[in-house]
XYZ file of C-alpha atoms in Angstrom:
770
model
C -4.304 301.512 161.456
C -2.399 299.236 158.935
C 0.463 299.176 161.300
C -1.626 298.737 164.350
C -1.150 295.484 166.355
C -4.652 294.300 165.593
C -4.719 290.881 163.998
C -5.299 290.674 160.167
C -5.136 294.425 159.802
C -2.756 294.271 156.893
C -4.743 291.706 155.067
C -7.852 293.654 155.422
C -6.047 296.669 154.043
C -4.798 294.896 151.033
C -8.315 293.535 150.249
C -9.743 296.982 150.489
C -7.057 298.390 148.288
C -7.622 295.813 145.553
C -11.308 296.554 145.730
C -10.571 300.221 145.212
C -8.304 299.502 142.206
C -10.976 297.412 140.567
C -13.493 300.197 140.999
C -11.146 302.763 139.330
C -10.419 300.445 136.355
C -14.068 300.068 135.854
C -14.539 303.909 135.795
C -11.641 304.359 133.391
C -13.110 301.769 131.024
C -16.491 303.473 131.137
C -14.899 306.859 130.324
C -12.949 305.404 127.332
C -16.063 303.776 126.042
C -17.877 307.131 126.271
C -15.255 309.039 124.345
C -14.138 306.542 121.835
C -16.677 307.522 119.080
C -15.676 311.108 119.350
C -11.891 310.080 118.971
C -12.845 308.182 115.812
C -14.633 311.175 114.433
C -11.782 313.430 114.981
C -9.312 311.178 113.263
C -11.697 311.051 110.349
C -11.754 314.838 110.143
C -8.132 315.060 110.327
C -7.741 312.817 107.439
C -10.061 314.991 105.461
C -8.069 318.189 106.259
C -4.755 316.576 105.387
C -5.048 317.323 101.706
C -6.067 320.909 102.308
C -3.274 321.318 104.765
C -0.747 320.134 102.367
C -2.109 322.597 99.760
C -2.062 325.312 102.314
C 1.492 324.418 103.229
C 2.547 324.755 99.596
C 0.790 328.053 99.191
C 2.236 329.357 102.455
C 5.684 328.240 101.404
C 5.309 329.928 98.106
C 3.906 333.042 99.698
C 6.678 333.147 102.102
C 9.287 332.764 99.468
C 7.728 335.491 97.372
C 7.394 337.724 100.532
C 10.969 337.037 101.545
C 12.085 337.976 98.092
C 10.064 341.208 98.176
C 11.256 342.178 101.733
C 14.935 341.784 101.283
C 15.372 345.457 99.984
C 13.162 346.699 102.852
C 15.201 344.759 105.348
C 18.379 346.331 103.968
C 17.004 349.812 104.179
C 15.590 349.195 107.635
C 18.944 347.958 108.861
C 20.446 351.084 107.407
C 17.794 353.143 109.211
C 18.454 351.375 112.446
C 22.170 351.799 112.055
C 21.821 355.543 111.306
C 19.548 355.935 114.225
C 21.979 354.213 116.449
C 24.761 356.450 115.062
C 22.643 359.476 115.525
C 21.903 358.503 119.125
C 25.471 357.795 119.765
C 26.425 361.145 118.229
C 24.028 362.887 120.375
C 25.382 361.077 123.411
C 28.969 361.925 122.387
C 28.053 365.616 121.841
C 26.406 365.685 125.225
C 29.462 364.222 126.855
C 31.860 366.360 124.842
C 29.824 369.412 125.868
C 30.367 368.264 129.407
C 34.087 367.512 128.973
C 35.105 370.468 126.775
C 35.004 373.059 129.784
C 37.133 370.740 131.798
C 39.581 370.309 128.926
C 39.481 374.072 128.278
C 40.123 374.800 131.950
C 42.956 372.281 132.056
C 44.493 373.850 128.909
C 44.151 377.190 130.541
C 45.922 375.741 133.541
C 48.757 374.643 131.368
C 49.010 378.042 129.720
C 49.089 379.698 133.176
C 51.803 377.344 134.272
C 53.819 378.126 131.163
C 53.264 381.819 131.677
C 54.303 381.496 135.358
C 50.980 382.761 136.534
C 50.922 380.400 139.404
C 48.412 382.139 141.577
C 45.829 382.098 138.692
C 46.809 378.481 138.032
C 46.046 377.552 141.623
C 42.686 379.308 141.317
C 42.069 377.310 138.110
C 42.789 374.064 139.978
C 40.314 374.968 142.594
C 37.687 375.432 139.947
C 38.517 372.233 138.262
C 38.351 370.317 141.554
C 35.236 371.976 142.787
C 33.207 372.483 139.709
C 34.394 370.614 136.658
C 35.939 367.323 137.693
C 32.781 366.092 139.560
C 30.876 366.288 136.216
C 33.345 363.966 134.367
C 34.784 362.010 137.257
C 33.780 358.586 135.501
C 36.290 359.226 132.702
C 39.822 357.996 132.778
C 41.377 361.260 131.494
C 39.716 363.035 134.456
C 41.326 360.649 136.848
C 44.742 361.272 135.247
C 44.088 365.091 135.513
C 43.019 364.651 139.127
C 46.125 362.605 139.886
C 48.296 365.306 138.272
C 47.086 368.285 140.211
C 49.018 367.590 143.494
C 52.178 367.326 141.426
C 51.423 370.570 139.726
C 50.817 372.162 143.177
C 54.210 370.899 144.387
C 55.848 372.284 141.239
C 54.196 375.627 141.917
C 55.352 375.631 145.593
C 58.922 374.662 144.514
C 59.027 377.344 141.762
C 57.599 380.073 144.013
C 60.027 379.044 146.786
C 62.908 379.239 144.244
C 61.697 382.719 143.252
C 61.520 383.664 146.893
C 65.168 382.434 147.327
C 66.108 384.589 144.317
C 64.353 387.452 145.927
C 66.162 387.021 149.181
C 69.509 386.897 147.407
C 68.581 389.888 145.484
C 67.690 391.959 148.444
C 70.831 390.774 150.244
C 72.798 392.171 147.376
C 70.847 395.342 147.115
C 70.608 396.045 150.884
C 73.508 398.527 150.834
C 72.085 400.377 147.877
C 68.694 400.500 149.543
C 70.098 401.688 152.798
C 72.398 404.259 151.073
C 69.312 405.681 149.240
C 67.215 405.778 152.534
C 70.106 407.413 154.504
C 70.565 409.962 151.764
C 66.928 410.993 151.731
C 66.859 411.142 155.529
C 70.000 413.259 155.478
C 68.500 415.599 152.793
C 65.305 415.932 154.833
C 67.246 416.769 157.946
C 69.478 419.226 156.196
C 66.325 420.949 154.909
C 64.772 421.059 158.313
C 67.868 422.389 160.002
C 68.352 425.086 157.313
C 64.674 426.066 157.727
C 65.031 426.195 161.492
C 68.177 428.188 161.294
C 66.564 430.727 158.975
C 63.672 430.984 161.539
C 66.105 431.428 164.414
C 67.909 434.258 162.599
C 64.639 435.981 161.869
C 63.884 435.891 165.548
C 67.303 437.297 166.453
C 68.875 434.161 167.714
C 72.614 433.690 167.221
C 73.714 430.388 165.765
C 77.337 429.310 165.307
C 78.532 426.939 162.756
C 82.123 426.089 162.561
C 83.957 429.404 163.342
C 81.645 432.037 161.833
C 78.286 433.490 162.698
C 75.782 432.700 159.990
C 73.760 435.696 158.837
C 70.290 435.741 157.566
C 71.340 436.131 154.067
C 73.630 433.091 154.253
C 70.804 430.944 155.672
C 68.533 432.025 152.795
C 71.169 431.089 150.331
C 71.684 427.672 151.934
C 67.929 427.067 152.113
C 67.462 428.071 148.477
C 70.342 425.882 147.444
C 68.897 422.914 149.160
C 65.403 423.525 147.511
C 67.039 423.838 144.137
C 68.967 420.493 144.636
C 65.725 418.824 145.697
C 63.855 420.108 142.683
C 66.666 418.922 140.403
C 66.665 415.497 142.040
C 62.918 415.181 142.500
C 62.539 412.924 139.443
C 65.528 410.904 140.493
C 64.340 410.066 144.070
C 64.281 406.334 144.274
C 62.103 404.273 146.655
C 62.593 400.824 147.899
C 60.088 399.537 145.264
C 62.297 401.131 142.537
C 65.285 399.234 143.651
C 63.772 395.916 144.453
C 60.988 393.829 142.741
C 58.820 392.526 145.559
C 56.470 390.566 143.298
C 58.112 387.238 144.073
C 57.175 387.773 147.749
C 53.511 388.727 146.929
C 53.172 385.747 144.503
C 54.755 383.342 146.971
C 52.597 384.647 149.801
C 49.438 384.407 147.671
C 50.363 380.886 146.469
C 50.925 379.531 149.909
C 47.652 381.319 151.092
C 45.785 379.495 148.377
C 47.493 376.255 149.355
C 46.535 376.950 152.987
C 50.166 376.719 153.930
C 50.883 380.393 154.985
C 52.561 379.169 158.253
C 55.250 377.259 156.358
C 56.034 380.274 154.118
C 56.014 382.643 156.986
C 58.299 380.460 159.079
C 60.715 380.014 156.109
C 60.771 383.656 155.293
C 61.355 384.787 158.813
C 63.947 382.112 159.358
C 65.874 383.102 156.175
C 65.600 386.770 157.016
C 66.954 386.116 160.499
C 69.948 384.367 158.963
C 70.572 387.301 156.661
C 70.204 389.686 159.584
C 73.000 387.819 161.368
C 75.189 388.051 158.172
C 74.441 391.723 157.823
C 75.198 392.438 161.504
C 78.545 390.738 161.277
C 81.072 393.368 160.644
C 84.324 393.135 158.754
C 87.453 392.874 160.891
C 88.964 396.024 159.321
C 85.808 398.077 159.537
C 87.333 400.443 162.119
C 90.125 401.521 159.820
C 88.076 403.691 157.372
C 84.742 405.496 157.497
C 83.736 403.581 154.321
C 83.730 400.389 156.379
C 81.215 401.886 158.873
C 79.214 403.325 156.051
C 78.830 399.881 154.243
C 77.886 398.406 157.596
C 75.198 400.980 158.306
C 73.722 400.975 154.828
C 73.245 397.184 154.723
C 71.472 397.208 158.099
C 69.216 400.207 156.990
C 68.516 398.397 153.711
C 67.625 395.259 155.601
C 65.122 396.961 157.995
C 63.630 399.233 155.189
C 62.729 396.039 153.228
C 61.251 394.446 156.426
C 59.253 397.642 157.001
C 57.934 397.626 153.487
C 56.964 393.917 153.861
C 55.261 394.804 157.119
C 53.049 397.401 155.493
C 52.277 395.775 152.154
C 51.602 392.212 153.337
C 49.236 391.031 155.908
C 50.724 388.607 158.524
C 53.955 387.720 156.675
C 55.848 389.824 159.275
C 54.279 391.523 162.277
C 55.246 394.471 164.356
C 56.210 392.214 167.181
C 58.459 390.284 164.858
C 60.128 393.348 163.575
C 60.526 394.724 167.068
C 62.127 391.556 168.189
C 64.459 391.580 165.166
C 65.335 395.099 165.757
C 66.079 394.703 169.399
C 68.356 391.687 168.563
C 70.043 393.773 165.868
C 70.395 396.892 168.055
C 72.080 394.863 170.745
C 74.477 393.443 168.200
C 75.080 396.862 166.606
C 75.818 398.573 169.858
C 78.287 395.746 170.852
C 80.001 395.994 167.421
C 80.233 399.792 167.582
C 81.614 399.662 171.134
C 84.174 397.122 170.171
C 85.259 398.669 166.866
C 85.168 402.310 167.908
C 87.503 401.524 170.696
C 90.183 400.933 168.106
C 89.648 404.446 166.667
C 92.418 406.843 167.521
C 91.675 409.482 165.005
C 89.124 412.083 166.207
C 87.999 412.930 162.692
C 87.126 409.264 162.161
C 85.221 409.164 165.380
C 83.393 412.338 164.385
C 82.440 410.792 160.953
C 81.330 407.684 162.768
C 79.129 409.763 165.055
C 77.603 411.553 162.035
C 76.947 408.152 160.422
C 75.340 406.871 163.559
C 73.123 409.965 163.736
C 72.009 409.530 160.136
C 71.548 405.806 160.725
C 69.368 406.517 163.779
C 67.395 409.236 162.102
C 66.650 407.126 159.120
C 65.418 404.116 161.114
C 63.514 406.340 163.497
C 61.679 407.647 160.358
C 60.605 404.016 159.728
C 59.183 403.668 163.292
C 62.173 401.891 164.956
C 63.230 403.000 168.454
C 66.702 404.440 168.489
C 67.206 405.834 171.959
C 69.789 403.199 172.730
C 71.868 404.504 169.846
C 71.873 407.976 171.136
C 72.879 406.582 174.511
C 75.770 404.881 172.811
C 76.768 408.123 171.287
C 77.326 409.497 174.768
C 79.859 406.704 175.329
C 81.434 407.380 171.982
C 81.482 411.053 172.845
C 83.760 410.201 175.848
C 85.978 408.277 173.588
C 85.952 411.127 171.034
C 86.952 413.492 173.793
C 89.707 411.083 174.646
C 91.050 411.104 171.085
C 90.752 414.908 171.039
C 92.685 415.051 174.228
C 95.343 412.869 172.799
C 95.522 415.011 169.606
C 95.569 418.212 171.543
C 98.341 416.870 173.793
C 100.486 416.495 170.681
C 99.416 420.086 169.583
C 100.404 421.467 172.976
C 103.696 419.676 172.938
C 104.478 421.059 169.531
C 103.574 424.521 170.674
C 105.856 424.184 173.764
C 108.605 422.752 171.592
C 108.499 425.747 169.164
C 108.268 428.343 171.980
C 111.362 430.499 172.648
C 110.156 431.283 176.148
C 110.748 434.959 175.920
C 108.227 437.897 175.913
C 106.615 438.579 172.627
C 108.356 441.583 170.976
C 105.901 444.107 169.223
C 107.225 446.803 166.829
C 104.054 448.200 165.462
C 100.293 448.762 166.096
C 99.391 446.057 163.584
C 101.376 443.399 165.357
C 99.909 444.536 168.743
C 96.337 444.129 167.218
C 97.203 440.669 165.781
C 98.270 439.372 169.175
C 95.244 440.926 171.009
C 92.965 439.469 168.408
C 94.262 435.993 169.230
C 94.548 436.432 172.995
C 92.405 438.585 175.341
C 95.223 440.645 176.889
C 94.437 443.917 178.528
C 97.092 446.120 180.187
C 96.647 449.902 180.162
C 100.252 450.416 181.058
C 101.452 448.376 178.105
C 99.104 450.154 175.832
C 100.609 453.535 176.797
C 104.175 452.478 176.088
C 105.672 453.374 172.754
C 106.848 450.837 170.222
C 108.831 448.730 170.279
C 107.540 446.990 173.396
C 106.847 443.440 174.679
C 103.999 441.392 175.924
C 104.890 439.744 179.148
C 103.909 436.259 177.902
C 105.672 434.250 175.321
C 104.312 433.167 171.901
C 102.858 429.814 173.200
C 100.241 431.694 175.239
C 98.049 432.960 172.307
C 98.651 429.696 170.495
C 97.368 427.699 173.424
C 94.396 429.876 173.859
C 93.535 429.559 170.131
C 93.950 425.765 170.357
C 91.633 425.522 173.424
C 88.954 427.337 171.426
C 89.657 424.991 168.511
C 89.136 422.133 170.955
C 85.820 423.586 172.002
C 84.701 423.765 168.420
C 85.785 420.188 167.811
C 83.867 419.097 170.885
C 80.829 421.054 169.794
C 80.822 419.278 166.405
C 80.188 416.013 168.286
C 77.383 417.518 170.339
C 75.434 418.703 167.243
C 72.461 416.572 166.122
C 72.343 414.538 169.361
C 68.808 415.825 170.161
C 70.061 417.344 173.393
C 69.148 420.702 174.911
C 71.441 423.710 174.889
C 71.984 423.287 178.663
C 73.215 419.697 178.174
C 75.499 420.762 175.259
C 76.842 423.615 177.380
C 77.546 421.146 180.260
C 79.297 418.732 177.867
C 81.501 421.465 176.414
C 82.478 422.774 179.789
C 83.257 419.225 181.063
C 85.364 418.428 177.981
C 87.171 421.747 178.261
C 87.873 421.021 181.899
C 89.350 417.748 180.992
C 91.588 419.489 178.422
C 92.795 421.996 181.024
C 93.112 419.834 184.029
C 94.535 416.723 182.432
C 95.967 417.331 178.983
C 97.280 420.841 179.224
C 98.286 420.387 182.912
C 100.109 417.136 182.046
C 101.933 418.811 179.125
C 102.980 421.660 181.367
C 104.179 419.432 184.063
C 106.161 417.291 181.545
C 107.591 420.478 180.129
C 108.580 421.705 183.467
C 110.414 418.576 184.338
C 112.380 418.423 181.066
C 116.171 418.705 181.698
C 116.760 421.340 179.026
C 114.369 423.743 180.631
C 116.369 426.394 182.541
C 115.460 428.848 185.231
C 114.652 431.582 182.680
C 112.256 429.289 180.787
C 110.624 428.213 184.058
C 110.144 431.939 185.063
C 108.518 432.538 181.663
C 106.344 429.440 182.147
C 105.078 430.837 185.413
C 104.316 434.098 183.728
C 102.477 432.302 180.909
C 100.361 430.240 183.235
C 99.299 433.457 185.012
C 97.992 434.973 181.785
C 96.346 431.730 180.764
C 94.580 431.472 184.091
C 93.280 435.079 183.602
C 92.007 434.058 180.100
C 89.829 431.424 181.503
C 86.857 433.689 182.106
C 87.032 434.662 178.407
C 86.757 430.951 177.496
C 83.697 430.799 179.646
C 82.167 433.698 177.759
C 83.193 432.008 174.586
C 81.199 428.850 175.558
C 78.287 430.945 176.653
C 78.101 432.739 173.320
C 77.987 429.398 171.485
C 75.353 427.693 173.622
C 73.330 430.808 174.751
C 73.367 429.441 178.322
C 74.160 432.098 180.902
C 76.855 431.455 183.368
C 74.528 432.481 186.138
C 72.483 429.258 185.490
C 72.355 427.238 188.712
C 73.784 424.045 187.184
C 76.391 425.589 184.837
C 79.780 424.020 185.166
C 82.728 426.224 185.801
C 86.065 425.903 184.098
C 88.805 424.659 186.410
C 91.607 426.673 184.769
C 92.467 428.390 188.092
C 93.408 425.165 189.739
C 95.131 423.767 186.615
C 97.449 426.619 186.092
C 97.973 427.029 189.887
C 99.198 423.452 190.037
C 101.491 424.090 187.044
C 102.858 427.210 188.672
C 103.496 425.392 191.890
C 105.267 422.636 189.917
C 107.350 425.331 188.063
C 108.126 426.980 191.299
C 109.238 423.830 192.828
C 111.336 423.054 189.765
C 112.863 426.523 190.047
C 113.857 425.834 193.604
C 115.256 422.441 192.574
C 117.239 423.718 189.588
C 118.477 426.704 191.532
C 119.820 424.368 194.305
C 121.398 422.189 191.516
C 123.192 425.227 190.140
C 124.373 426.100 193.659
C 125.634 422.526 193.989
C 127.377 422.807 190.691
C 129.255 425.963 191.813
C 130.108 424.472 195.201
C 131.557 421.530 193.559
C 134.147 423.807 192.063
C 135.348 424.741 195.605
C 139.007 424.008 196.105
C 139.878 424.625 199.752
C 143.321 424.063 201.253
C 142.089 422.681 204.532
C 145.566 422.773 205.990
C 146.456 426.258 205.163
C 148.053 428.274 207.922
C 146.812 431.623 206.903
C 143.761 432.719 204.806
C 144.082 434.262 201.390
C 142.522 437.468 202.518
C 139.584 437.466 200.062
C 136.629 435.248 199.270
C 136.942 432.220 197.161
C 136.483 432.622 193.519
C 133.794 429.873 193.100
C 131.631 431.683 195.810
C 131.942 435.106 194.202
C 130.877 433.566 190.837
C 127.946 431.810 192.575
C 126.846 435.047 194.110
C 127.045 436.934 190.837
C 124.946 434.128 189.276
C 122.316 434.411 191.991
C 122.145 438.181 191.550
C 121.478 437.878 187.861
C 118.953 435.088 188.279
C 117.087 437.092 190.945
C 116.956 440.087 188.661
C 114.959 437.868 186.197
C 112.723 436.886 189.159
C 111.485 440.442 189.305
C 108.671 439.388 186.835
C 107.493 436.684 189.131
C 105.023 437.114 191.936
C 106.760 438.558 195.048
C 106.317 435.467 197.192
C 107.784 433.164 194.510
C 110.851 435.252 194.215
C 111.236 435.542 197.940
C 110.771 431.900 198.503
C 113.300 431.108 195.804
C 115.802 433.459 197.325
C 115.266 432.087 200.782
C 115.525 428.459 199.458
C 118.725 429.252 197.641
C 120.314 430.838 200.735
C 119.217 428.015 203.049
C 120.551 425.465 200.492
C 123.786 427.298 200.202
C 124.143 427.489 204.063
C 123.323 423.796 204.384
C 125.788 422.829 201.657
C 128.541 424.877 203.236
C 127.820 423.341 206.599
C 127.992 419.765 205.046
C 131.254 420.670 203.445
C 132.769 421.445 206.837
C 131.330 418.354 208.409
C 132.111 415.901 205.523
C 133.259 412.621 206.938
C 135.943 412.359 204.185
C 137.463 415.647 205.503
C 139.802 414.617 208.326
C 141.666 417.663 209.175
C 140.948 421.438 209.195
C 143.359 424.179 210.097
C 142.516 427.431 211.773
C 143.587 429.238 208.562
C 141.105 427.146 206.646
C 138.373 428.095 209.033
C 139.214 431.736 208.695
C 139.137 431.479 204.866
C 135.768 429.635 205.174
C 134.627 432.494 207.391
C 135.443 434.961 204.635
C 133.201 433.065 202.202
C 130.386 432.956 204.768
C 130.747 436.801 205.262
C 130.262 437.251 201.532
C 127.169 435.151 201.738
C 125.866 437.342 204.542
C 126.607 440.440 202.558
C 124.720 439.044 199.607
C 121.687 438.315 202.008
C 121.886 441.820 203.411
C 121.884 443.370 199.948
C 118.217 442.359 199.475
C 118.567 440.624 196.161
C 114.817 440.162 196.091
C 112.747 442.935 197.673
C 110.165 442.280 200.273
C 112.115 440.662 203.024
C 111.731 442.233 206.494
C 114.924 443.194 208.421
C 117.581 440.441 208.414
C 115.149 437.610 207.594
C 117.254 436.416 204.700
C 120.488 436.637 206.836
C 119.020 434.167 209.219
C 119.578 431.489 206.520
C 123.338 431.567 207.456
C 122.827 431.953 211.323
C 123.953 428.361 212.073
C 127.195 428.873 210.040
C 127.821 432.214 211.652
C 127.429 431.112 215.305
C 129.634 428.086 214.595
C 132.417 430.046 212.950
C 132.213 432.700 215.544
C 132.690 430.113 218.267
C 135.829 428.852 216.598
C 137.113 432.257 215.525
C 136.975 433.792 219.101
C 137.518 430.393 220.840
C 134.862 431.281 223.407
C 134.305 427.628 224.569
C 133.758 428.594 228.178
C 130.837 430.750 227.355
C 129.415 428.096 225.014
C 129.672 425.397 227.567
C 128.357 427.544 230.387
C 125.324 428.866 228.404
C 124.581 425.775 226.556
C 120.765 425.056 226.644
C 119.902 428.615 227.710
C 117.490 430.532 225.488
C 119.688 433.632 225.617
C 122.868 431.693 224.725
C 125.100 433.506 222.264
C 125.633 430.204 220.471
C 122.204 428.848 220.689
C 122.300 427.467 217.063
C 125.527 425.508 217.534
C 124.870 421.763 217.980
C 127.418 419.946 220.296
C 127.832 417.214 217.760
C 128.651 419.673 215.109
C 131.132 421.510 217.296
C 132.756 418.297 218.500
C 133.163 417.010 214.866
C 134.851 420.201 213.756
C 136.987 420.494 216.795
C 138.289 416.973 216.477
C 139.364 417.761 212.879
C 141.202 420.827 214.167
C 142.746 418.793 217.012
C 144.217 416.214 214.534
C 145.605 419.154 212.465
C 147.293 420.597 215.488
C 148.937 417.400 216.331
C 150.205 416.855 212.853
C 151.295 420.447 212.079
C 153.034 421.082 215.509
C 155.613 418.412 215.737
C 157.458 420.420 218.343
C 154.351 421.721 220.065
C 155.334 419.787 223.147
C 158.433 421.918 223.450
C 156.410 425.234 223.372
C 154.409 426.146 226.345
C 151.669 428.063 224.425
C 151.102 425.260 222.002
C 151.020 422.772 224.855
C 148.435 424.820 226.655
C 146.332 425.187 223.530
C 146.562 421.475 222.909
C 145.486 420.758 226.446
C 142.562 423.238 226.056
C 141.366 421.511 222.913
C 141.603 418.162 224.537
C 139.697 419.474 227.614
C 136.984 421.066 225.372
C 136.728 417.877 223.348
C 136.282 415.892 226.543
C 133.645 418.205 227.849
C 131.779 418.216 224.494
C 131.837 414.480 224.512
C 130.335 414.260 227.980
C 127.738 416.787 226.799
C 126.933 414.756 223.698
C 126.844 411.539 225.718
C 124.599 413.145 228.381
C 122.183 414.258 225.612
C 122.178 410.647 224.152
C 121.362 409.161 227.507
C 118.623 411.790 228.060
C 117.131 410.983 224.758
């Protein structure tokens, strides 16, 4: 209300305030007056106590001094006690902390020892204990932090060291792959040899015949072989090495465990598989000269076997490092590469022995890996392709053998002077001839020495082909079929080709060709014995529905036909050689009265040759004789009609007629038996009718009867008659200079001209008709 707008409000407030102050001053004054006496009394009391207080102060000071002097020693001892108690407490604390830290330090020390001793898996386990159990207890200490910081580095060191050990291991197994593979293949081969020997012994006990090489194995021999194998196995039992003996797998186990502890198995597995795939590619890469020797193939196979034996061991002793799917994938990749390599390199092999050794290596290789669970069917399929190549190399080799046999043969019947020689030949070749057996010594086999040699070599070829068929896991029927097919190739291609080449050689004469035909006949007859021979080996009867037959019949028939054709050719060539010796005087006025010398020599030659042909089949000798006579007739006809021969006298025609008469006499003498009537003489019918026409000069009959079936000169061609007549016409003009002054000669000349004119008209009419 002081600040209200009422008039004199401030003045009134100040008045009231002053009044209030005066009232308070009065109350204070009253209170001071009331207490003043007591204050005076108190001061008086204090003055009284002052003296006593000073005395007390002196006493207290003295007492304090004396007390301080007396407590100095106690203070010292008390301080010592306090210090000892503090030390004791600190010691207790330190002991407690040390007891807490000592296990950590001990474990860390143990870790260091494990690292030094290369016990990395244990070191990792120790690290886990340190991190999970011990470090949390002392994590507040600096040394613990240092240890914690050092553990990742130790882990990395362990990973690097274990990876280095793994690399050393991979390098080691790469170097020892061939030794591992060699050992595995040797063990598989010994196991297989034992099984085969045992099987053969059982087969003999059941009466089965088994053929190995060229001899039948008896029961006693089988028992000896089996016993020998068992003795060798007993001797080598302590020396049998396994893959663990050859390779230390501990680096793999350690590395796998280490990466498992580090929870990094995937990295390890990927690295291991990647490196092994690289090694697989290196192992599968062959040397360029591998095909040259069997050792090159053996090293190639042993390295591959060693590689997969190691992988199989890793598969079974580790969990997850490699899987069956991984090994199958790796094997399929390797198998494709192996097959491609073998196809390429085996194609360069030209030695059948090398191909056979390669086959044996492939079989051992396949059997070894099959024992470890790898599928090998494709390898046996490959062997069928290599078998074809093996047969090709065999065929090439036997082609050389056959050529050598043919080169060394004398192409004459085999002479025999004793029973022993007879048995030797019949033991080599199945020859049966009761008539020959009844003959006394000395005597001769009809075939030459090459026949038994070829028969023996065909059997050798069958044995060689059989060697490849062994151990292919095929049935006897399939082996029988393979043997027969390869033998057919030998007969139809190789032997047939050698025979054809032999037949076409220039130095092979008629006598040799005759002997070749005889030889092929006996070889053809021996084919049934070859079929029996194959049957005895394979125990497959020839009556089996699908049994392949030998094609020897067609083979030797083709060779005989070729030889027969060559006989006809060479015989004609001989005839041509004799005819080339002919030296006719085509202008002679009178004949010599006897046949030409060259023709008589030719006829004598033909007689001697046809005597040799008596050993040939009848049709061959008859065909050769007919062919020779026809060729001789054709050659003589060509001689008369030769375009270079311009003139022929009647005397020359008469001389030529004498030669043809000798040819007809030779044909009628039946140089080769079997011709009916005058069949052979018909070879000269064209010459005979032509010469008769000129000898009797019966042109009117010829011209009148020409074209009639009953014509006397049916075989005389107008062109032939015209050609010969024109040559005689020119001779008449030249030799009869004064013919125009003699009536007979003029008449004869006119007759010739008339006949020539008529013949020309006849020939022209034939041309127009045609």
